[in-house]
């Protein structure tokens, strides 16, 4: 089995502790999940998250475009992580029963 | 990454996507080390973006105008365009064969049936790749057509007509290669789709036409089944 890979969720989780630009996001996601997103995958996720209003661009800094998570994005991230947590708990419980 | 390569990769994305993200994405790519893996990732993502565009405000404009064409002239989009596309694909196949003939078999009277040489040699790989492209072209064109219909949520009899025509073209296509009368003279490649011969060939090899048709219609059928299932839920 490979690393966990849900690019939009990974991007949201990366932005949860503050705004970041593309390079920082990629490195942060590697530390967070062990997954290294490709540039195309990252921008695909960014475009979809921005379209949903879950992240927003900030003023560019030296040709680098930082993004930050919005309030709706935080809500969506919390909901998704809670679901994952419940799933993990249930899965582990089944393993314990073995 | 090399700025020229970064620019080229960025250009693979749809225009409306580039208008929003092009500049920052190009700058982002330029600041990366690059490499084959990253380039491949960008190519795949650009392709994905073209097939499933990010649906936001202005990015839908291209899709909307195309949708209007699908409604206004379905015969052109699903009937005529696939035929022209397949004809273009066959033209490329002929060019490919002609160049292979000139490069690898300059003395042969025909590029067909010229066995010999190592199985993993460049010559063999070249001609096998050409054969794969030639036989795969109708299926790929059919998939592209069916995918367009699925994306535009179009139910058109013209789609069926287009797919049947593609299957007919794919099964009837005949490719010829010959030289002028003088030995070692100028070689030329030609293609035809003779109606009488094609009817005969469809009869003789219904499996070929049927295979192409069933493969090309598959994505569309899957979509119809999914649609019916979601409706019943």
mmCIF file of C-alpha atoms in Angstrom:
data_model
loop_
_atom_site.group_PDB
_atom_site.id
_atom_site.type_symbol
_atom_site.label_atom_id
_atom_site.label_comp_id
_atom_site.label_asym_id
_atom_site.label_seq_id
_atom_site.Cartn_x
_atom_site.Cartn_y
_atom_site.Cartn_z
ATOM 1 C CA UNK A 1 0.000 0.000 0.000
ATOM 2 C CA UNK A 2 1.302 3.464 -0.847
ATOM 3 C CA UNK A 3 1.109 6.682 1.082
ATOM 4 C CA UNK A 4 -2.211 8.351 1.789
ATOM 5 C CA UNK A 5 -3.053 10.474 -1.217
ATOM 6 C CA UNK A 6 -6.015 12.795 -1.460
ATOM 7 C CA UNK A 7 -4.394 15.958 -2.868
ATOM 8 C CA UNK A 8 -7.140 18.477 -1.934
ATOM 9 C CA UNK A 9 -7.283 17.150 1.635
ATOM 10 C CA UNK A 10 -3.501 17.223 1.912
ATOM 11 C CA UNK A 11 -3.393 20.816 0.691
ATOM 12 C CA UNK A 12 -6.102 21.853 3.157
ATOM 13 C CA UNK A 13 -4.263 20.110 6.004
ATOM 14 C CA UNK A 14 -1.040 21.824 5.009
ATOM 15 C CA UNK A 15 -2.669 25.260 5.020
ATOM 16 C CA UNK A 16 -4.346 24.637 8.376
ATOM 17 C CA UNK A 17 -1.366 26.026 10.285
ATOM 18 C CA UNK A 18 -0.876 29.125 8.154
ATOM 19 C CA UNK A 19 -0.567 30.428 4.580
ATOM 20 C CA UNK A 20 1.971 28.773 2.282
ATOM 21 C CA UNK A 21 3.130 28.940 -1.316
ATOM 22 C CA UNK A 22 3.501 25.933 -3.601
ATOM 23 C CA UNK A 23 7.012 24.802 -2.608
ATOM 24 C CA UNK A 24 6.286 25.070 1.112
ATOM 25 C CA UNK A 25 3.067 23.114 0.650
ATOM 26 C CA UNK A 26 4.865 20.273 -1.157
ATOM 27 C CA UNK A 27 7.557 19.997 1.525
ATOM 28 C CA UNK A 28 5.020 20.311 4.346
ATOM 29 C CA UNK A 29 2.856 17.580 2.808
ATOM 30 C CA UNK A 30 5.898 15.297 2.569
ATOM 31 C CA UNK A 31 6.520 15.793 6.317
ATOM 32 C CA UNK A 32 2.826 15.406 7.103
ATOM 33 C CA UNK A 33 1.970 12.304 5.093
ATOM 34 C CA UNK A 34 5.029 11.037 3.243
ATOM 35 C CA UNK A 35 3.403 11.906 -0.077
ATOM 36 C CA UNK A 36 5.227 14.145 -2.532
ATOM 37 C CA UNK A 37 2.713 15.840 -4.803
ATOM 38 C CA UNK A 38 3.808 16.647 -8.348
ATOM 39 C CA UNK A 39 3.439 20.276 -9.510
ATOM 40 C CA UNK A 40 0.494 19.435 -11.775
ATOM 41 C CA UNK A 41 -1.302 17.516 -9.035
ATOM 42 C CA UNK A 42 -0.732 20.362 -6.568
ATOM 43 C CA UNK A 43 -2.133 23.011 -8.886
ATOM 44 C CA UNK A 44 -5.042 20.763 -9.839
ATOM 45 C CA UNK A 45 -5.939 20.563 -6.152
ATOM 46 C CA UNK A 46 -5.390 24.305 -5.635
ATOM 47 C CA UNK A 47 -7.681 25.170 -8.565
ATOM 48 C CA UNK A 48 -10.475 22.948 -7.264
ATOM 49 C CA UNK A 49 -10.154 24.146 -3.673
ATOM 50 C CA UNK A 50 -10.164 27.780 -4.736
ATOM 51 C CA UNK A 51 -13.212 27.167 -6.909
ATOM 52 C CA UNK A 52 -15.005 25.721 -3.867
ATOM 53 C CA UNK A 53 -13.986 28.761 -1.826
ATOM 54 C CA UNK A 54 -12.013 26.632 0.624
ATOM 55 C CA UNK A 55 -8.717 28.419 -0.005
ATOM 56 C CA UNK A 56 -7.868 31.890 -1.290
ATOM 57 C CA UNK A 57 -4.797 33.533 -2.789
ATOM 58 C CA UNK A 58 -2.860 36.190 -0.897
ATOM 59 C CA UNK A 59 -0.672 38.936 -2.350
ATOM 60 C CA UNK A 60 2.254 37.370 -4.288
ATOM 61 C CA UNK A 61 5.705 37.524 -2.687
ATOM 62 C CA UNK A 62 8.593 37.602 -5.197
ATOM 63 C CA UNK A 63 6.751 35.609 -7.919
ATOM 64 C CA UNK A 64 5.545 33.156 -5.312
ATOM 65 C CA UNK A 65 1.824 32.884 -4.786
ATOM 66 C CA UNK A 66 0.814 32.054 -1.223
ATOM 67 C CA UNK A 67 -2.609 30.655 -0.351
ATOM 68 C CA UNK A 68 -4.529 30.493 2.884
ATOM 69 C CA UNK A 69 -7.410 28.375 4.078
ATOM 70 C CA UNK A 70 -10.808 30.043 4.448
ATOM 71 C CA UNK A 71 -13.363 29.548 7.235
ATOM 72 C CA UNK A 72 -15.365 27.241 4.934
ATOM 73 C CA UNK A 73 -12.180 25.351 4.183
ATOM 74 C CA UNK A 74 -11.531 24.831 7.895
ATOM 75 C CA UNK A 75 -15.049 23.486 8.344
ATOM 76 C CA UNK A 76 -14.641 21.109 5.396
ATOM 77 C CA UNK A 77 -11.249 19.942 6.661
ATOM 78 C CA UNK A 78 -12.621 19.323 10.153
ATOM 79 C CA UNK A 79 -15.568 17.347 8.761
ATOM 80 C CA UNK A 80 -13.337 15.232 6.507
ATOM 81 C CA UNK A 81 -10.795 14.515 9.245
ATOM 82 C CA UNK A 82 -13.551 13.592 11.695
ATOM 83 C CA UNK A 83 -14.915 11.097 9.183
ATOM 84 C CA UNK A 84 -11.437 9.684 8.693
ATOM 85 C CA UNK A 85 -10.950 9.473 12.451
ATOM 86 C CA UNK A 86 -14.190 7.526 12.866
ATOM 87 C CA UNK A 87 -13.178 5.253 10.022
ATOM 88 C CA UNK A 88 -9.740 4.692 11.584
ATOM 89 C CA UNK A 89 -11.247 3.952 14.994
ATOM 90 C CA UNK A 90 -13.707 1.459 13.533
ATOM 91 C CA UNK A 91 -10.999 -0.206 11.453
ATOM 92 C CA UNK A 92 -8.620 -0.525 14.420
ATOM 93 C CA UNK A 93 -11.406 -1.906 16.588
ATOM 94 C CA UNK A 94 -11.981 -4.667 14.065
ATOM 95 C CA UNK A 95 -8.273 -5.439 14.039
ATOM 96 C CA UNK A 96 -8.223 -5.677 17.841
ATOM 97 C CA UNK A 97 -11.016 -8.212 17.677
ATOM 98 C CA UNK A 98 -8.850 -10.560 15.583
ATOM 99 C CA UNK B 1 13.334 23.814 -14.485
ATOM 100 C CA UNK B 2 14.326 25.204 -17.846
ATOM 101 C CA UNK B 3 12.165 28.328 -18.457
ATOM 102 C CA UNK B 4 11.337 27.236 -22.011
ATOM 103 C CA UNK B 5 10.216 23.804 -20.844
ATOM 104 C CA UNK B 6 8.202 25.401 -18.017
ATOM 105 C CA UNK B 7 6.487 27.667 -20.542
ATOM 106 C CA UNK B 8 5.808 24.765 -22.884
ATOM 107 C CA UNK B 9 4.318 22.659 -20.097
ATOM 108 C CA UNK B 10 2.160 25.531 -18.921
ATOM 109 C CA UNK B 11 0.860 25.946 -22.483
ATOM 110 C CA UNK B 12 -0.570 22.419 -22.344
ATOM 111 C CA UNK B 13 -3.354 23.627 -20.034
ATOM 112 C CA UNK B 14 -6.632 25.036 -21.386
ATOM 113 C CA UNK B 15 -6.646 28.748 -22.157
ATOM 114 C CA UNK B 16 -9.043 29.728 -19.393
ATOM 115 C CA UNK B 17 -7.038 27.802 -16.805
ATOM 116 C CA UNK B 18 -3.870 29.541 -18.014
ATOM 117 C CA UNK B 19 -5.491 32.931 -17.710
ATOM 118 C CA UNK B 20 -6.006 32.329 -13.999
ATOM 119 C CA UNK B 21 -3.023 30.171 -12.992
ATOM 120 C CA UNK B 22 -0.626 30.328 -15.962
ATOM 121 C CA UNK B 23 1.793 33.015 -14.709
ATOM 122 C CA UNK B 24 2.126 31.716 -11.167
ATOM 123 C CA UNK B 25 2.295 28.089 -12.317
ATOM 124 C CA UNK B 26 5.074 28.900 -14.806
ATOM 125 C CA UNK B 27 7.025 30.762 -12.115
ATOM 126 C CA UNK B 28 6.448 27.825 -9.772
ATOM 127 C CA UNK B 29 7.758 25.351 -12.367
ATOM 128 C CA UNK B 30 10.811 27.507 -13.112
ATOM 129 C CA UNK B 31 11.791 27.393 -9.445
ATOM 130 C CA UNK B 32 11.670 23.625 -9.357
ATOM 131 C CA UNK B 33 14.441 21.220 -10.300
ATOM 132 C CA UNK B 34 12.241 19.557 -12.868
ATOM 133 C CA UNK B 35 13.003 16.108 -14.204
ATOM 134 C CA UNK B 36 11.094 13.570 -16.218
ATOM 135 C CA UNK B 37 8.763 12.605 -13.397
ATOM 136 C CA UNK B 38 7.652 16.177 -12.729
ATOM 137 C CA UNK B 39 7.215 16.881 -16.431
ATOM 138 C CA UNK B 40 5.117 13.725 -16.817
ATOM 139 C CA UNK B 41 3.027 14.779 -13.825
ATOM 140 C CA UNK B 42 2.335 18.161 -15.428
ATOM 141 C CA UNK B 43 1.458 16.571 -18.793
ATOM 142 C CA UNK B 44 -1.008 14.175 -17.113
ATOM 143 C CA UNK B 45 -2.528 16.967 -15.031
ATOM 144 C CA UNK B 46 -2.917 19.202 -18.087
ATOM 145 C CA UNK B 47 -4.648 16.359 -19.906
ATOM 146 C CA UNK B 48 -6.910 15.816 -16.904
ATOM 147 C CA UNK B 49 -7.692 19.529 -16.840
ATOM 148 C CA UNK B 50 -8.649 19.419 -20.501
ATOM 149 C CA UNK B 51 -10.941 16.423 -20.023
ATOM 150 C CA UNK B 52 -12.391 17.506 -16.661
ATOM 151 C CA UNK B 53 -11.905 21.274 -16.523
ATOM 152 C CA UNK B 54 -12.066 23.047 -13.207
ATOM 153 C CA UNK B 55 -15.629 24.212 -13.174
ATOM 154 C CA UNK B 56 -15.490 27.759 -12.009
ATOM 155 C CA UNK B 57 -16.882 31.020 -13.380
ATOM 156 C CA UNK B 58 -15.085 31.808 -16.604
ATOM 157 C CA UNK B 59 -13.479 28.390 -16.922
ATOM 158 C CA UNK B 60 -16.880 27.074 -17.983
ATOM 159 C CA UNK B 61 -17.040 29.433 -20.972
ATOM 160 C CA UNK B 62 -15.212 27.110 -23.373
ATOM 161 C CA UNK B 63 -17.365 24.228 -22.253
ATOM 162 C CA UNK B 64 -20.567 26.259 -22.704
ATOM 163 C CA UNK B 65 -19.771 27.327 -26.256
ATOM 164 C CA UNK B 66 -18.872 23.736 -27.127
ATOM 165 C CA UNK B 67 -22.113 22.567 -25.548
ATOM 166 C CA UNK B 68 -23.987 25.038 -27.741
ATOM 167 C CA UNK B 69 -22.318 23.505 -30.788
ATOM 168 C CA UNK B 70 -23.287 20.027 -29.615
ATOM 169 C CA UNK B 71 -26.930 21.089 -29.483
ATOM 170 C CA UNK B 72 -26.856 23.207 -32.649
ATOM 171 C CA UNK B 73 -24.951 20.822 -34.920
ATOM 172 C CA UNK B 74 -24.688 17.354 -33.397
ATOM 173 C CA UNK B 75 -24.183 15.898 -36.885
ATOM 174 C CA UNK B 76 -20.948 17.891 -37.178
ATOM 175 C CA UNK B 77 -19.610 17.168 -33.694
ATOM 176 C CA UNK B 78 -20.515 13.478 -33.409
ATOM 177 C CA UNK B 79 -20.919 12.446 -37.057
ATOM 178 C CA UNK B 80 -18.493 14.388 -39.213
ATOM 179 C CA UNK B 81 -15.720 15.413 -36.812
ATOM 180 C CA UNK B 82 -14.825 11.836 -35.750
ATOM 181 C CA UNK B 83 -14.575 10.778 -39.394
ATOM 182 C CA UNK B 84 -12.280 13.691 -40.202
ATOM 183 C CA UNK B 85 -10.243 12.993 -37.081
ATOM 184 C CA UNK B 86 -9.831 9.344 -38.035
ATOM 185 C CA UNK B 87 -8.905 10.340 -41.601
ATOM 186 C CA UNK B 88 -6.214 12.612 -40.146
ATOM 187 C CA UNK B 89 -4.991 9.803 -37.895
ATOM 188 C CA UNK B 90 -4.733 7.498 -40.922
ATOM 189 C CA UNK B 91 -2.866 10.176 -42.856
ATOM 190 C CA UNK B 92 -0.334 10.346 -40.025
ATOM 191 C CA UNK B 93 -0.121 6.526 -40.082
ATOM 192 C CA UNK B 94 0.661 6.625 -43.810
ATOM 193 C CA UNK B 95 3.381 9.227 -43.274
ATOM 194 C CA UNK B 96 4.786 7.137 -40.448
ATOM 195 C CA UNK B 97 4.884 4.046 -42.642
ATOM 196 C CA UNK B 98 6.436 5.952 -45.540
ATOM 197 C CA UNK B 99 9.228 7.358 -43.353
ATOM 198 C CA UNK B 100 9.851 3.905 -41.875
ATOM 199 C CA UNK B 101 10.082 2.463 -45.372
ATOM 200 C CA UNK B 102 12.561 5.140 -46.459
ATOM 201 C CA UNK B 103 14.703 4.873 -43.345
ATOM 202 C CA UNK B 104 14.707 1.148 -42.540
ATOM 203 C CA UNK B 105 13.910 -0.542 -45.862
ATOM 204 C CA UNK B 106 15.249 1.735 -48.603
ATOM 205 C CA UNK B 107 15.807 -1.130 -51.046
ATOM 206 C CA UNK B 108 12.567 -3.034 -50.484
ATOM 207 C CA UNK B 109 9.686 -2.825 -52.952
ATOM 208 C CA UNK B 110 7.167 -2.778 -50.116
ATOM 209 C CA UNK B 111 7.357 -2.148 -46.376
ATOM 210 C CA UNK B 112 4.984 -5.045 -45.722
ATOM 211 C CA UNK B 113 6.111 -8.556 -44.889
ATOM 212 C CA UNK B 114 9.754 -7.575 -44.505
ATOM 213 C CA UNK B 115 10.629 -9.832 -41.570
ATOM 214 C CA UNK B 116 14.068 -10.384 -40.212
ATOM 215 C CA UNK B 117 16.260 -8.388 -37.917
ATOM 216 C CA UNK B 118 16.361 -8.575 -34.138
ATOM 217 C CA UNK B 119 12.933 -8.674 -32.486
ATOM 218 C CA UNK B 120 13.844 -5.819 -30.138
ATOM 219 C CA UNK B 121 15.679 -3.905 -32.858
ATOM 220 C CA UNK B 122 14.683 -0.320 -33.633
ATOM 221 C CA UNK B 123 13.219 -1.339 -37.005
ATOM 222 C CA UNK B 124 10.914 -3.927 -35.517
ATOM 223 C CA UNK B 125 9.846 -1.657 -32.658
ATOM 224 C CA UNK B 126 9.183 1.166 -35.128
ATOM 225 C CA UNK B 127 6.903 -0.904 -37.349
ATOM 226 C CA UNK B 128 5.163 -2.611 -34.419
ATOM 227 C CA UNK B 129 4.437 0.806 -32.860
ATOM 228 C CA UNK B 130 3.020 1.935 -36.220
ATOM 229 C CA UNK B 131 0.832 -1.145 -36.416
ATOM 230 C CA UNK B 132 -0.397 -0.540 -32.864
ATOM 231 C CA UNK B 133 -1.216 3.081 -33.728
ATOM 232 C CA UNK B 134 -2.935 2.101 -36.991
ATOM 233 C CA UNK B 135 -5.208 -0.473 -35.377
ATOM 234 C CA UNK B 136 -5.725 1.585 -32.215
ATOM 235 C CA UNK B 137 -6.665 4.827 -34.017
ATOM 236 C CA UNK B 138 -10.396 4.011 -34.574
ATOM 237 C CA UNK B 139 -10.800 2.960 -30.940
ATOM 238 C CA UNK B 140 -9.062 6.081 -29.642
ATOM 239 C CA UNK B 141 -11.117 8.365 -31.879
ATOM 240 C CA UNK B 142 -14.295 6.532 -30.832
ATOM 241 C CA UNK B 143 -13.417 6.917 -27.166
ATOM 242 C CA UNK B 144 -12.752 10.616 -27.624
ATOM 243 C CA UNK B 145 -16.137 11.021 -29.331
ATOM 244 C CA UNK B 146 -17.998 9.038 -26.677
ATOM 245 C CA UNK B 147 -16.195 10.931 -23.924
ATOM 246 C CA UNK B 148 -17.278 14.229 -25.469
ATOM 247 C CA UNK B 149 -20.881 13.018 -25.512
ATOM 248 C CA UNK B 150 -20.625 11.922 -21.880
ATOM 249 C CA UNK B 151 -19.077 15.205 -20.777
ATOM 250 C CA UNK B 152 -21.698 17.233 -22.607
ATOM 251 C CA UNK B 153 -24.433 14.861 -21.370
ATOM 252 C CA UNK B 154 -25.614 14.491 -24.939
ATOM 253 C CA UNK B 155 -27.930 11.751 -26.094
ATOM 254 C CA UNK B 156 -27.691 11.931 -29.834
ATOM 255 C CA UNK B 157 -28.414 9.494 -32.596
ATOM 256 C CA UNK B 158 -25.493 11.154 -34.366
ATOM 257 C CA UNK B 159 -23.155 9.690 -31.778
ATOM 258 C CA UNK B 160 -24.303 6.193 -32.743
ATOM 259 C CA UNK B 161 -23.968 7.081 -36.425
ATOM 260 C CA UNK B 162 -20.462 8.455 -35.814
ATOM 261 C CA UNK B 163 -19.364 5.354 -33.906
ATOM 262 C CA UNK B 164 -20.762 3.026 -36.557
ATOM 263 C CA UNK B 165 -18.953 4.988 -39.267
ATOM 264 C CA UNK B 166 -15.719 4.788 -37.283
ATOM 265 C CA UNK B 167 -16.139 1.024 -36.913
ATOM 266 C CA UNK B 168 -16.812 0.759 -40.642
ATOM 267 C CA UNK B 169 -13.755 2.867 -41.515
ATOM 268 C CA UNK B 170 -11.585 0.908 -39.101
ATOM 269 C CA UNK B 171 -12.617 -2.457 -40.527
ATOM 270 C CA UNK B 172 -12.665 -1.391 -44.186
ATOM 271 C CA UNK B 173 -9.439 0.610 -44.338
ATOM 272 C CA UNK B 174 -6.928 -0.788 -46.789
ATOM 273 C CA UNK B 175 -3.385 0.470 -46.976
ATOM 274 C CA UNK B 176 -1.234 -0.040 -50.063
ATOM 275 C CA UNK B 177 2.419 0.563 -50.767
ATOM 276 C CA UNK B 178 4.097 0.371 -54.134
ATOM 277 C CA UNK B 179 6.954 1.728 -56.147
ATOM 278 C CA UNK B 180 7.011 3.163 -59.645
ATOM 279 C CA UNK B 181 7.749 0.664 -62.381
ATOM 280 C CA UNK B 182 11.494 1.334 -62.333
ATOM 281 C CA UNK B 183 13.243 -0.808 -59.729
ATOM 282 C CA UNK B 184 14.216 1.394 -56.799
ATOM 283 C CA UNK B 185 11.843 4.073 -58.043
ATOM 284 C CA UNK B 186 9.826 6.442 -55.890
ATOM 285 C CA UNK B 187 7.673 4.604 -53.377
ATOM 286 C CA UNK B 188 4.259 5.796 -52.360
ATOM 287 C CA UNK B 189 1.630 4.837 -49.813
ATOM 288 C CA UNK B 190 -2.097 5.049 -50.412
ATOM 289 C CA UNK B 191 -5.252 4.222 -48.524
ATOM 290 C CA UNK B 192 -8.772 3.521 -49.611
ATOM 291 C CA UNK B 193 -12.110 2.532 -48.168
ATOM 292 C CA UNK B 194 -13.825 0.841 -51.129
ATOM 293 C CA UNK B 195 -17.535 0.471 -50.465
ATOM 294 C CA UNK B 196 -17.995 -2.859 -52.202
ATOM 295 C CA UNK B 197 -14.820 -4.335 -50.779
ATOM 296 C CA UNK B 198 -15.580 -2.882 -47.379
ATOM 297 C CA UNK B 199 -19.051 -4.379 -47.300
ATOM 298 C CA UNK B 200 -17.449 -7.662 -48.208
ATOM 299 C CA UNK B 201 -14.756 -7.254 -45.592
ATOM 300 C CA UNK B 202 -17.260 -6.304 -42.914
ATOM 301 C CA UNK B 203 -19.108 -9.450 -43.857
ATOM 302 C CA UNK B 204 -15.912 -11.466 -43.918
ATOM 303 C CA UNK B 205 -14.543 -10.036 -40.706
ATOM 304 C CA UNK B 206 -17.546 -8.879 -38.692
ATOM 305 C CA UNK B 207 -15.503 -9.448 -35.582
ATOM 306 C CA UNK B 208 -13.198 -6.567 -36.455
ATOM 307 C CA UNK B 209 -15.999 -4.050 -36.969
ATOM 308 C CA UNK B 210 -17.902 -5.367 -33.981
ATOM 309 C CA UNK B 211 -14.824 -5.197 -31.754
ATOM 310 C CA UNK B 212 -14.189 -1.575 -32.709
ATOM 311 C CA UNK B 213 -17.846 -0.667 -32.207
ATOM 312 C CA UNK B 214 -18.170 -2.372 -28.835
ATOM 313 C CA UNK B 215 -14.906 -0.871 -27.575
ATOM 314 C CA UNK B 216 -15.804 2.643 -28.664
ATOM 315 C CA UNK B 217 -19.341 2.523 -27.342
ATOM 316 C CA UNK B 218 -18.238 1.166 -23.957
ATOM 317 C CA UNK B 219 -17.602 4.520 -22.138
ATOM 318 C CA UNK B 220 -20.967 5.808 -23.319
ATOM 319 C CA UNK B 221 -22.792 2.686 -22.143
ATOM 320 C CA UNK B 222 -21.107 2.879 -18.734
ATOM 321 C CA UNK B 223 -22.290 6.470 -18.412
ATOM 322 C CA UNK B 224 -25.854 5.509 -19.367
ATOM 323 C CA UNK B 225 -25.880 2.709 -16.781
ATOM 324 C CA UNK B 226 -24.482 5.026 -14.097
ATOM 325 C CA UNK B 227 -27.057 7.659 -14.983
ATOM 326 C CA UNK B 228 -29.919 5.176 -14.750
ATOM 327 C CA UNK B 229 -28.623 3.863 -11.427
ATOM 328 C CA UNK B 230 -28.341 7.342 -9.917
ATOM 329 C CA UNK B 231 -31.864 8.110 -11.167
ATOM 330 C CA UNK B 232 -33.260 4.984 -9.559
ATOM 331 C CA UNK B 233 -31.530 5.899 -6.247
#
